[in-house]
Coordinates of C-alpha atoms in Angstrom, one line a residue:
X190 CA 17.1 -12.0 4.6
X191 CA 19.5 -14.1 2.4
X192 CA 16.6 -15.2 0.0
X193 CA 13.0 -13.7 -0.9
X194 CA 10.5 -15.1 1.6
X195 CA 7.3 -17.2 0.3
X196 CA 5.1 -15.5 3.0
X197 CA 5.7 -12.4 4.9
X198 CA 3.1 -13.0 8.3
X199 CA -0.7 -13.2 6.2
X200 CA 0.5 -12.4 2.4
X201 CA 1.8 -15.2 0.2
X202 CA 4.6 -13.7 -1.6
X203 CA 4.6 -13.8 -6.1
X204 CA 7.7 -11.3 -6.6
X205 CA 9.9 -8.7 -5.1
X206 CA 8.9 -5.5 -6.8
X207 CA 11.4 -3.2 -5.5
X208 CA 14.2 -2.8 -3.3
X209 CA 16.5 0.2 -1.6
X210 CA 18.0 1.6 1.2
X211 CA 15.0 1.6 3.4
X212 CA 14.1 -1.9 2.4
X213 CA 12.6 -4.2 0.1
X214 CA 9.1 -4.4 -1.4
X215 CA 7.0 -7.2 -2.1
X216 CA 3.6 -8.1 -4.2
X217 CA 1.8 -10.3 -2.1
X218 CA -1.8 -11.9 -1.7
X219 CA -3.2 -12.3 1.7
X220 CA -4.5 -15.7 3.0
X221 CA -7.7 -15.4 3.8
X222 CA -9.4 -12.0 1.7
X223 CA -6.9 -12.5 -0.9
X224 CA -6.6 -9.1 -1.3
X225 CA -3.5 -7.9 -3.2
X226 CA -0.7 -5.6 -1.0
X227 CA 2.4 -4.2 -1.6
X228 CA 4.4 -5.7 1.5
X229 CA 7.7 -3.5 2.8
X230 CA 9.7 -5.7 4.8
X231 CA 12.5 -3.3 6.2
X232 CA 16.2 -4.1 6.9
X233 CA 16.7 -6.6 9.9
X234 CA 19.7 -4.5 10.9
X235 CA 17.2 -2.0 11.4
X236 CA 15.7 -3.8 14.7
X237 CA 18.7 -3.4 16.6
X238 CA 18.9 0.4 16.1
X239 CA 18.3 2.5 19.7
X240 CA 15.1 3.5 19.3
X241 CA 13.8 1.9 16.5
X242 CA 11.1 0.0 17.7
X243 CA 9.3 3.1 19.0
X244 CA 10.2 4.9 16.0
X245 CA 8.5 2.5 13.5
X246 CA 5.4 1.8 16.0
X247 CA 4.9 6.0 16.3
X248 CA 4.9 6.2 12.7
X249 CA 3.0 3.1 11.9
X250 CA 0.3 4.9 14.4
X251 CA 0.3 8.2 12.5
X252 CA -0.3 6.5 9.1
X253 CA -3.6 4.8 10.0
X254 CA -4.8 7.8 10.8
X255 CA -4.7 9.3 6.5
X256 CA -7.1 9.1 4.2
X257 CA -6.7 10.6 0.5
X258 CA -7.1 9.0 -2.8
X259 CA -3.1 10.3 -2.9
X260 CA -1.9 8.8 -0.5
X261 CA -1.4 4.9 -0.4
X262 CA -3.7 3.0 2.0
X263 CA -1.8 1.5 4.9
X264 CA -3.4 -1.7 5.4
X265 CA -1.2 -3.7 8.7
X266 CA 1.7 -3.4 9.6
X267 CA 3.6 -6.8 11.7
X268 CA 6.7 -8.8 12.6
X269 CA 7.4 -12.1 11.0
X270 CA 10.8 -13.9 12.5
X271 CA 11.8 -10.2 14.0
X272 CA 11.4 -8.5 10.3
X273 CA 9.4 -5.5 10.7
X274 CA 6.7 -5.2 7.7
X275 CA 4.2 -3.4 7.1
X276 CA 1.3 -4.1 4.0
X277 CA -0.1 -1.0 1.7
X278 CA -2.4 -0.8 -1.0
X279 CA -0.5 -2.2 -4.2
X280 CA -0.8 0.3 -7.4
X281 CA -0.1 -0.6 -10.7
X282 CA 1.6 1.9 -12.3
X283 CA 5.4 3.8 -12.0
X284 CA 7.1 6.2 -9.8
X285 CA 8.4 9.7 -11.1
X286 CA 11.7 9.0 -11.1
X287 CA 11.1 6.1 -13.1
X288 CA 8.9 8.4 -15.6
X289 CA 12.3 11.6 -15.6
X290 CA 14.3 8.6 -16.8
X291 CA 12.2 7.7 -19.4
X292 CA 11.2 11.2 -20.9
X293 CA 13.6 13.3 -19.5
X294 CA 11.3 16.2 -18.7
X295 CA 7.5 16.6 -18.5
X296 CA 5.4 18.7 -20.3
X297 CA 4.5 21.6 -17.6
X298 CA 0.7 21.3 -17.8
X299 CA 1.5 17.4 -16.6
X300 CA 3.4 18.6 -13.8
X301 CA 0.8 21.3 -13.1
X302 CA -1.4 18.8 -12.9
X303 CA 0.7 16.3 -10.5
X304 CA 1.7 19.6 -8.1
X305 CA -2.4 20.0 -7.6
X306 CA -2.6 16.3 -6.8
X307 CA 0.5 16.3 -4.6
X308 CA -1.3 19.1 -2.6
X309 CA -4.0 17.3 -2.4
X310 CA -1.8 14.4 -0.4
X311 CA 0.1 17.1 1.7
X312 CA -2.9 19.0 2.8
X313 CA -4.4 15.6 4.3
X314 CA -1.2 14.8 6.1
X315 CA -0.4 18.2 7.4
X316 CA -4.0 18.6 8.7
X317 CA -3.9 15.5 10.6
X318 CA -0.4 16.8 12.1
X319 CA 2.0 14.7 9.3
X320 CA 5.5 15.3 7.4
X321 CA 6.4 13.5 5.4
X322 CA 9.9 14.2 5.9
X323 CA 11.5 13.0 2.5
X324 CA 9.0 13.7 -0.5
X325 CA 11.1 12.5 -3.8
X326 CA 10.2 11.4 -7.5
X327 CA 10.5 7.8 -6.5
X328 CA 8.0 8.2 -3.2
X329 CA 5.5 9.5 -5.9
X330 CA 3.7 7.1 -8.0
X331 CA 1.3 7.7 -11.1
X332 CA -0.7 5.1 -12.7
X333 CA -2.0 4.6 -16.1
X334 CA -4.7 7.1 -15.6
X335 CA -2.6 10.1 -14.3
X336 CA -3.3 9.5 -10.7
X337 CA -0.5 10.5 -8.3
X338 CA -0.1 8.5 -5.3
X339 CA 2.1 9.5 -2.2
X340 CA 4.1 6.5 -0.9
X341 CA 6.5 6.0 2.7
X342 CA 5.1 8.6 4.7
X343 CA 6.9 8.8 8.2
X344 CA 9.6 6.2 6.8
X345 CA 12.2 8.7 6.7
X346 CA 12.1 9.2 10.6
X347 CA 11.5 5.2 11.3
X348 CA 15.4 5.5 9.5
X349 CA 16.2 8.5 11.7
X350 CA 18.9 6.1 14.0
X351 CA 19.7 6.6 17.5
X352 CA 23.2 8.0 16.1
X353 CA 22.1 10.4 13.9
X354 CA 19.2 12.4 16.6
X355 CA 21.9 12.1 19.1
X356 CA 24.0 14.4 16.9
X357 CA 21.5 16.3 15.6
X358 CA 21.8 14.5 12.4
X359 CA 20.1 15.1 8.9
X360 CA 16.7 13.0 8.0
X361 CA 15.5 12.9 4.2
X362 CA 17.6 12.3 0.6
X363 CA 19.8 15.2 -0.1
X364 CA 18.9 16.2 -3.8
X365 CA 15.5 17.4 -2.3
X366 CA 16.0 18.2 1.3
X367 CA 14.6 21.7 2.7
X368 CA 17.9 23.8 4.1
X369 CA 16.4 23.7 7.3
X370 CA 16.3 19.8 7.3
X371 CA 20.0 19.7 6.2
X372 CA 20.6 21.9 9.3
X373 CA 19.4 18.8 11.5
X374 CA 16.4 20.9 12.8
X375 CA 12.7 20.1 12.8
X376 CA 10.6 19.4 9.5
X377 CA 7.6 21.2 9.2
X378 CA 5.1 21.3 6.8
X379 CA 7.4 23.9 4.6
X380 CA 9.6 21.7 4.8
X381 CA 7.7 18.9 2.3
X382 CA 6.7 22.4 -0.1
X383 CA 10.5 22.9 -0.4
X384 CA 10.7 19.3 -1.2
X385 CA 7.9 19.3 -3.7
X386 CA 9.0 23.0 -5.1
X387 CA 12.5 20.4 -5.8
X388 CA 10.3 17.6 -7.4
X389 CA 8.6 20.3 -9.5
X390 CA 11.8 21.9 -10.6
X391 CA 13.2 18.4 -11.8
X392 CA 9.8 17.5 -13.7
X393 CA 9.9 20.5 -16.1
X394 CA 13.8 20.7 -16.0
X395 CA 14.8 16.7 -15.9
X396 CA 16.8 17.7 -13.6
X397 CA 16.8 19.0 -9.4
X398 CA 17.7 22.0 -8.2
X399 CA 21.1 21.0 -7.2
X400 CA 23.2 18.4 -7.6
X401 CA 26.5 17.3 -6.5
X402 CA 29.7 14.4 -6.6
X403 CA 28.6 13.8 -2.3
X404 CA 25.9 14.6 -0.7
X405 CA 27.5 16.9 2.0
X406 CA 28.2 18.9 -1.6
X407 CA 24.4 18.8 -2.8
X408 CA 23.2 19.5 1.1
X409 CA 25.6 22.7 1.4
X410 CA 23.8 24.0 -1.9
X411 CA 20.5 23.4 -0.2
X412 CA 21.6 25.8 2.5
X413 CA 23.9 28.2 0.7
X414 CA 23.3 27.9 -3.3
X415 CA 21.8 29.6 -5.7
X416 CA 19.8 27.3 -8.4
X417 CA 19.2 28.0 -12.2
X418 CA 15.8 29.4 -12.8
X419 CA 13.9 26.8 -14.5
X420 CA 13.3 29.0 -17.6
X421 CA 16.8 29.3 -18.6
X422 CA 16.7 25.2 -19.2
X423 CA 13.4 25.3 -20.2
X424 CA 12.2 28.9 -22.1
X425 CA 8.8 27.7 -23.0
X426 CA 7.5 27.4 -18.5
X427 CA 4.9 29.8 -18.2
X428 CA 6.5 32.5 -16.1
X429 CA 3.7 32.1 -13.3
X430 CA 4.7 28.3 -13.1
X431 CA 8.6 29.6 -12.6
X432 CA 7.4 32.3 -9.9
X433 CA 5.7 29.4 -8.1
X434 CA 8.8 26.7 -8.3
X435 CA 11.3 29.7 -7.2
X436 CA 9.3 30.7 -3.8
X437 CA 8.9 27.1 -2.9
X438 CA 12.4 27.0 -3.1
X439 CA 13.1 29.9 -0.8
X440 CA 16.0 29.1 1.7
X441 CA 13.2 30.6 4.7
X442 CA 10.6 28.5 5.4
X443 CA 8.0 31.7 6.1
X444 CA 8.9 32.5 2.6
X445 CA 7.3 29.8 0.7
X446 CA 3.3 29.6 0.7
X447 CA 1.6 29.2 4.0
X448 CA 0.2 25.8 3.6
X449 CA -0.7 23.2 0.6
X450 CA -4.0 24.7 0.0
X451 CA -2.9 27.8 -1.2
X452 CA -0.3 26.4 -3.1
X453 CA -2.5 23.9 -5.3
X454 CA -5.1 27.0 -5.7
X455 CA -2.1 29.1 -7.6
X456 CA -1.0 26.1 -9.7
X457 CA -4.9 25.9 -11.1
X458 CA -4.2 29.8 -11.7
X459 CA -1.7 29.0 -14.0
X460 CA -3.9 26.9 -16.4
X461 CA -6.8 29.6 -16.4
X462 CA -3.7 32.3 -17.2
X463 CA -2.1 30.8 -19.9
X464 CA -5.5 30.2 -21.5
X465 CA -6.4 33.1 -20.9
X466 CA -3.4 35.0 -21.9
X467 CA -3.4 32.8 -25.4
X468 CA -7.4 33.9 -25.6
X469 CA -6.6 37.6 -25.4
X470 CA -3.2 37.2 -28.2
X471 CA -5.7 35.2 -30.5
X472 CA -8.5 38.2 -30.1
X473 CA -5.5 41.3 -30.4
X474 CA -4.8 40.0 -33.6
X475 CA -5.9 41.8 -37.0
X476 CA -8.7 40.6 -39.3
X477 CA -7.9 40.8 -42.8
X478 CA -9.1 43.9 -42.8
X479 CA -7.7 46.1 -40.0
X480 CA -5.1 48.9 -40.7
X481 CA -3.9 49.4 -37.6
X482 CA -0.8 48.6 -35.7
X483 CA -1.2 45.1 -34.2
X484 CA -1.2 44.8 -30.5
X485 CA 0.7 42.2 -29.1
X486 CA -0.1 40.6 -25.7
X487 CA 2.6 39.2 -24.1
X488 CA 1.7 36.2 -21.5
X489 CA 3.5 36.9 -18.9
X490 CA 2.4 37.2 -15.3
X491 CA -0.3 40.0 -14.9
X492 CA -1.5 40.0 -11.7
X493 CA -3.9 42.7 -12.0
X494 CA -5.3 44.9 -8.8
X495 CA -9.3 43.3 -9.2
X496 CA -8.7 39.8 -10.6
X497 CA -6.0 39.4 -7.9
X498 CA -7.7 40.5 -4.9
X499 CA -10.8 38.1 -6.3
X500 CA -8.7 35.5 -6.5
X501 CA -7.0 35.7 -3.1
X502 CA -10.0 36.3 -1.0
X503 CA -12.6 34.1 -2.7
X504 CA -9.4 31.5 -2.1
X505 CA -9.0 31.9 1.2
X506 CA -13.0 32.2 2.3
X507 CA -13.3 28.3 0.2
X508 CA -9.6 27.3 2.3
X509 CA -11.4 28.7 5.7
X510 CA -14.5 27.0 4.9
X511 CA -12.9 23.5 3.8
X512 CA -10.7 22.8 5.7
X513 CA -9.6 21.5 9.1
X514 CA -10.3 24.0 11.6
X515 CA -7.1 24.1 13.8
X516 CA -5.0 24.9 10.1
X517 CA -8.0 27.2 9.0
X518 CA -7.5 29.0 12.5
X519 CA -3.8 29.3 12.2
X520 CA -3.6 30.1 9.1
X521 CA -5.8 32.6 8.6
X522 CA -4.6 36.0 9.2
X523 CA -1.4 35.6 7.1
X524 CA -3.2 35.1 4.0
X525 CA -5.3 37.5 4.7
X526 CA -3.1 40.1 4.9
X527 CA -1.6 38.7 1.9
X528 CA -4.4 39.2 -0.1
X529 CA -5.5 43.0 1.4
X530 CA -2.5 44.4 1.2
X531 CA 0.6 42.5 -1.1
X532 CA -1.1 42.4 -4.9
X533 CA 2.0 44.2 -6.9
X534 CA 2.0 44.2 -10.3
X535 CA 4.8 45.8 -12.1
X536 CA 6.1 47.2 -8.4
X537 CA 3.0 48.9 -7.5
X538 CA 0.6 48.2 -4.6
X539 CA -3.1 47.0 -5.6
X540 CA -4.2 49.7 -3.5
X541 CA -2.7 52.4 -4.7
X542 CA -3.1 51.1 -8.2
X543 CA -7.1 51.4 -7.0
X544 CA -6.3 54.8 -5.2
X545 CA -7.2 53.5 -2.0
X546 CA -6.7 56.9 1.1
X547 CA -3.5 57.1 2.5
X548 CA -4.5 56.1 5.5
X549 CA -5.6 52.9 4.7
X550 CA -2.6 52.3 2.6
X551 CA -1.0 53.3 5.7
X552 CA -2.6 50.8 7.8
X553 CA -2.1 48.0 5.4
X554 CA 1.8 48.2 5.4
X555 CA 1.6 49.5 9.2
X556 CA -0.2 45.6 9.6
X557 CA 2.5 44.0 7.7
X558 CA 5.5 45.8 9.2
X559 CA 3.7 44.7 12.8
X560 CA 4.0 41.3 11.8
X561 CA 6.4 38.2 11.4
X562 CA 9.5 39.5 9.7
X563 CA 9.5 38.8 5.8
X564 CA 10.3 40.1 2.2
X565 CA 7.3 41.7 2.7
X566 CA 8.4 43.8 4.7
X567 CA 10.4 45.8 1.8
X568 CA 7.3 46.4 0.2
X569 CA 5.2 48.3 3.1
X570 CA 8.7 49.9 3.4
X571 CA 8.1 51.5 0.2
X572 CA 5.1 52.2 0.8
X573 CA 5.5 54.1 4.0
X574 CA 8.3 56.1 2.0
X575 CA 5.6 56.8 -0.7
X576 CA 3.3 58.7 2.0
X577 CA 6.4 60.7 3.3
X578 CA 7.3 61.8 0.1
X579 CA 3.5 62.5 -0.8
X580 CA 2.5 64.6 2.2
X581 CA 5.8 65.0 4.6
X582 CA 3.7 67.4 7.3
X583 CA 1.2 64.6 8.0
X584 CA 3.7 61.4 7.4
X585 CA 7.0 62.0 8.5
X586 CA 6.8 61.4 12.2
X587 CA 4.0 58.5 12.3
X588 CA 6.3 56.4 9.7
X589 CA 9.6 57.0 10.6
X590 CA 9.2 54.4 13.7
X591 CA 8.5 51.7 11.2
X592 CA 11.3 52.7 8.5
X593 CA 13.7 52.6 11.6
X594 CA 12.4 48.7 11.3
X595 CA 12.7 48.3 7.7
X596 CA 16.2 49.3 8.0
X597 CA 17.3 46.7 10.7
X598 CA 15.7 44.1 8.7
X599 CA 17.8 45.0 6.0
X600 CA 20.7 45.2 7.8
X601 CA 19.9 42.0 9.7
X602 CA 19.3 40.0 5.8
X603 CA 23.1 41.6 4.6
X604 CA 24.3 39.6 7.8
X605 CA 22.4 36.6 6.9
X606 CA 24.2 36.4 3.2
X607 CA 27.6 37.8 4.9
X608 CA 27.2 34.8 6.8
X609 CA 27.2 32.3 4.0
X610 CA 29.9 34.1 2.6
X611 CA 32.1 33.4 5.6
X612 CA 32.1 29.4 5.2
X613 CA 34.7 30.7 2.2
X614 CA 36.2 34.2 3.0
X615 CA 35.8 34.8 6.6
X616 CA 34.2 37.8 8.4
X617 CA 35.0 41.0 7.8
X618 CA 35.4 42.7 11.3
X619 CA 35.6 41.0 14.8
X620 CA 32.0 42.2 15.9
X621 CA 30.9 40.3 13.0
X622 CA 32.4 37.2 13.6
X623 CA 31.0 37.4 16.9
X624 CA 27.7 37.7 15.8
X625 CA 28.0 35.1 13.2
X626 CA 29.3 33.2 16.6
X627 CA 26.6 33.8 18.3
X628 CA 23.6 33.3 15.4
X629 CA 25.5 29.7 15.6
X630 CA 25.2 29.2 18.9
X631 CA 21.6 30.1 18.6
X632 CA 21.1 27.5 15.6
X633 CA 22.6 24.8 17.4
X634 CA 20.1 25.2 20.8
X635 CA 22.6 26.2 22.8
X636 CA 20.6 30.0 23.7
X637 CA 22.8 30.5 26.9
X638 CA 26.2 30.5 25.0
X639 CA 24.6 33.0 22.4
X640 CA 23.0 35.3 25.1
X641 CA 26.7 35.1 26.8
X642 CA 28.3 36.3 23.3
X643 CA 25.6 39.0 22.7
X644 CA 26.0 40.6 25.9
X645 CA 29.5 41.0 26.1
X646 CA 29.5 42.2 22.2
X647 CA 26.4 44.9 23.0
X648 CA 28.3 45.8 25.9
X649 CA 32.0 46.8 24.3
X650 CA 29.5 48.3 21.0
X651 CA 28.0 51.1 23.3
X652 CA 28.4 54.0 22.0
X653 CA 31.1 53.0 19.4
X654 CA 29.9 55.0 16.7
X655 CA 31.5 52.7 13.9
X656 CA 30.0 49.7 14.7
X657 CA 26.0 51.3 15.4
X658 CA 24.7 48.8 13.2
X659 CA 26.0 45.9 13.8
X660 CA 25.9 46.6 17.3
X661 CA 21.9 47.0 16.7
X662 CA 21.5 43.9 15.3
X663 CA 23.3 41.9 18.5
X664 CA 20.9 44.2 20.6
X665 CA 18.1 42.8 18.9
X666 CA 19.1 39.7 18.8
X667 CA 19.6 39.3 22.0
X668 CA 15.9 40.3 22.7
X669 CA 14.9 37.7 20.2
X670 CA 17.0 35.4 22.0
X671 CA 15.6 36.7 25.5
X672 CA 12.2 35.6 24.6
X673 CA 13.4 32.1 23.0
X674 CA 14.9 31.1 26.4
X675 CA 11.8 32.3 28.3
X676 CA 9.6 29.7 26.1
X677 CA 12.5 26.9 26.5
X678 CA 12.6 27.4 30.4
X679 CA 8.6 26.8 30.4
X680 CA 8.9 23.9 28.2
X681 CA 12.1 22.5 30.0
X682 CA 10.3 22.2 33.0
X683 CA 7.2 20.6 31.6
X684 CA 9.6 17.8 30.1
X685 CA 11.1 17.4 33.6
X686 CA 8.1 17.4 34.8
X687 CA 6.9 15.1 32.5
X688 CA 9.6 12.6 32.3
X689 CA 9.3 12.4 36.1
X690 CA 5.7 11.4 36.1
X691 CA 7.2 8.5 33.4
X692 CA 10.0 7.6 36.0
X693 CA 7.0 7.2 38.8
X694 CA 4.3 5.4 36.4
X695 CA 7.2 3.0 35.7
X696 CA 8.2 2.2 39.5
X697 CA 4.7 1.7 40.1
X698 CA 4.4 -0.9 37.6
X699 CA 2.5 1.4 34.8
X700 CA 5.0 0.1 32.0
X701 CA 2.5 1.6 29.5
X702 CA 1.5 4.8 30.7
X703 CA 5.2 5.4 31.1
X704 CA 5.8 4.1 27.2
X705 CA 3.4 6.8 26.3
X706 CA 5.0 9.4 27.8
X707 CA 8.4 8.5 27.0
X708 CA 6.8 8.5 23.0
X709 CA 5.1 11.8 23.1
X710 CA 8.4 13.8 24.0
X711 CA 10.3 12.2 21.3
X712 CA 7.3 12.9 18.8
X713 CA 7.3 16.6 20.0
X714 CA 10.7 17.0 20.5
X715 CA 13.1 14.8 19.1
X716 CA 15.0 17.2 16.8
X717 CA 15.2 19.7 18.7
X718 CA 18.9 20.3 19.6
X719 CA 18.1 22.0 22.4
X720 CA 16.0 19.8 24.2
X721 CA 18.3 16.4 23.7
X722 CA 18.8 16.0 27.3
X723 CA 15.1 15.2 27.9
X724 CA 14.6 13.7 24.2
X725 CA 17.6 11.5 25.4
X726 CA 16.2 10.4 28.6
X727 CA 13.1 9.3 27.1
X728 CA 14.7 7.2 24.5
X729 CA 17.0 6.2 27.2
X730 CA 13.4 5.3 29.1
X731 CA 12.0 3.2 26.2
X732 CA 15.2 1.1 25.8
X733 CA 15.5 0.3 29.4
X734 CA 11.6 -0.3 28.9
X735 CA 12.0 -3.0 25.7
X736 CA 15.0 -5.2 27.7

């Protein structure tokens, strides 16, 4: 559009409010309610993009289906003159990048208080089966009474272009994009708490986590970089409000918090624990007149054995009870072990802080160490090493099985940072560039070129005394690897499968059942690097399908 538009299809158009890379925003009025709406019109250019149409239709879809007083209200959405549009509710207020360049930084019980509502906003979208996919200070609004509003859900992927999927390309804005987003693979709902644990860090710092001259520079810190703990730019954050910004930023997605809900319950813990921190260094104080030595209270995290476990249980039983049952269901036994067994303060376990047997402390870790692969690991390791070193006769033999696994973790994490060491030095030894080789092969969906490394590496490792370790770690990652290609062969042929049924429907004159097909695949699968063949044949379907 060379000129702002008087109407934009039913809303009579008073200003242009805002504009960007992902288009330009409108107030309008519509004709017959009159009702007042943000209009987006979005770049014309846009249209001609492979795969746009279905993009911005499959999104469109997904929106309708939130409701949350933070989240914008999608009212329509329409073409006018082939310019895509779609109308939200209009609120009058500013966004948060607007708010950082005013005051710099916020006050951290304000940005306590926008993470909760933020939550609030994710939790709705990721139960209903929503990413956002590019959560930022200026998709954030607040109006004059503090209310936070999430903005431009789904928009991100609309912009994902036919050029960028086909290469596996990067969707979101790099100063707070997850690592695994700057890796071109699938957002998931960790993926937004990285982006808010970013958003967070920049409110109580005034500035993100990492910054750069190009983005390619700011997305390689993303991946490989280490950020300044808020508390060294800010020495007045409450250390449980620092503990809570640094594990949303974990590299790992497992290593954040499980879901939104669990997040927004531990921000509200740091209100009650600074209160009550400044309650108990008001009461420790001497009257006028005490003699003895003053006791000072320091308020720093005290995650105590009883008020911990409390706090994680009666959590989880209100998160189980509210919320939607597919997320409750899979959610579930995570936190739960969380809370039964991972309460350390000061480097002890809550249950041997409350002298729990030793063969329930052995259980708990033995449940852990049974699990996903985490940091958590390390602990139960301890733990098991505790009961050795306790009672050796009884121990010794039961837990020496799962220190055998601690180990390989560890071994399989020094890889991990070796491996962003190499983008600068190089590997150290040929068996480890080969398994650096092969973890890339892996990363980039391409499981039969890693399996192909592996084997040969395992296989010239035998035996080899020198390289036991490393030669370990390729074993078990080819297991890991094993397994992956089992699941992608299953879902392989359920695409083909699939996609053929579309082919048929299509022939037989079923332009819409084929349509929905074609859309499905691409909303399951369409950044998944290994599965482009089938993603691309289904876009490939739906532009054949719009000529």
């Amino acid at each position: 559009m060379s000129s702002d538009p008087s109407q934009i299809g039913p809303y009579l158009i008073t200003q242009k409010i805002g504009a960007g890379g992902m288009g330009t925003v409108y107030l309008g009025h519509h004709t017959d309610s009159h009702k007042v709406a943000a209009v987006k019109v979005l770049p014309s250019s846009m249209a001609r993009e492979a795969g746009f149409v279905a993009r911005f239709e499959r999104e469109i879809e997904s929106l309708r289906r939130l409701s949350n007083p933070h989240i914008i209200e999608l009212f329509e959405s329409g073409t006018d003159d082939d310019t895509y549009y779609y109308a939200m509710e209009y609120v009058d207020g500013e966004t948060l990048a607007d708010l950082i360049r005013r005051e710099k930084r916020l006050p951290w019980r304000q940005v306590v208080d926008i993470g909760i509502q933020t939550c609030s906003a994710l939790k709705s979208a990721h139960d209903a089966g929503i990413i956002h996919r590019d959560l930022k200070p200026s998709n954030l609004m607040l109006t004059d009474e503090g209310v936070v509003k999430l903005t431009d859900f789904g928009i991100a992927q609309v912009f994902a272009t036919s050029k960028l999927t086909a290469t596996g390309g990067i969707v979101g804005t790099a100063e707070f994009m997850s690592p695994e987003q700057a890796d071109g693979r699938r957002a998931s709902k960790q993926s937004d708490l990285y982006s808010l644990g970013a958003v967070l860090y920049a409110l109580v710092t005034g500035r993100p986590p990492f910054s750069g001259s190009t983005s390619s520079e700011v997305i390689h810190k993303h991946k490989y970089g280490q950020f300044e703990r808020p508390s060294l730019l800010v020495p007045e954050i409450p250390s449980w409000l620092e503990v809570i910004i640094c594990q949303l930023l974990e590299k790992e997605p497992e290593k954040r918090f499980p879901d939104a809900y669990v997040l927004a319950r531990q921000l509200e813990q740091v209100r009650k624990r600074v209160e009550l921190s400044m309650r108990d260094t008001i009461t420790s104080l001497p009257s006028q007149g005490d003699v003895g030595p003053t006791i000072a209270i320091s308020p720093e995290p005290d995650f105590g054995g009883a008020t911990m476990m409390k706090d994680l249980v009666g959590q989880e039983l209100e998160r189980l009870h509210g919320e939607h049952p597919i997320s409750a269901f899979f959610n579930r036994t995570p936190v739960l072990i969380l809370s039964l067994v991972l309460v350390i303060a000061g480097g002890f376990f809550w249950f041997r802080d409350t002298q729990l047997p030793a063969a329930e402390r052995f259980e708990a870790a033995r449940e852990i160490l049974d699990g996903a692969e985490s940091e958590q690991w390390l602990t139960a390791g301890k733990e098991m090493q505790a009961l050795i070193a306790e009672d050796p006769d009884t121990w010794q033999d039961e837990v020496a099985p799962y220190l055998d696994k601690v180990e390989l973790y560890k071994l399989k994490n020094t890889l991990g940072r070796k491996a962003r060491k190499t983008l600068r030095k190089g590997p150290s030894s040929e068996p480890e560039r080969l398994l650096l080789l092969a973890q890339n092969h892996r990363e980039q969906g391409d499981l039969a070129a890693a399996t192909k490394v592996l084997a040969a590496l395992t296989t010239l490792l035998n035996e080899n005394p020198d390289y036991a370790d490393l030669n370990q770690v390729g074993e078990q990652l080819l297991a890991e690897i094993s397994a992956e290609r089992e699941s992608m062969e299953n879902t392989e042929s359920m695409l083909i499968s699939a996609l053929d049924r579309a082919d048929r429907l299509q022939k037989d004159g079923n332009r819409e059942g084929a349509r929905q097909i074609w859309l499905s695949v691409l909303e399951l699968y369409e950044n998944e690097a290994a599965l482009r063949p089938y993603t691309a044949r289904a876009s490939e379907g739906l532009k054949a399908e719009s000529h």
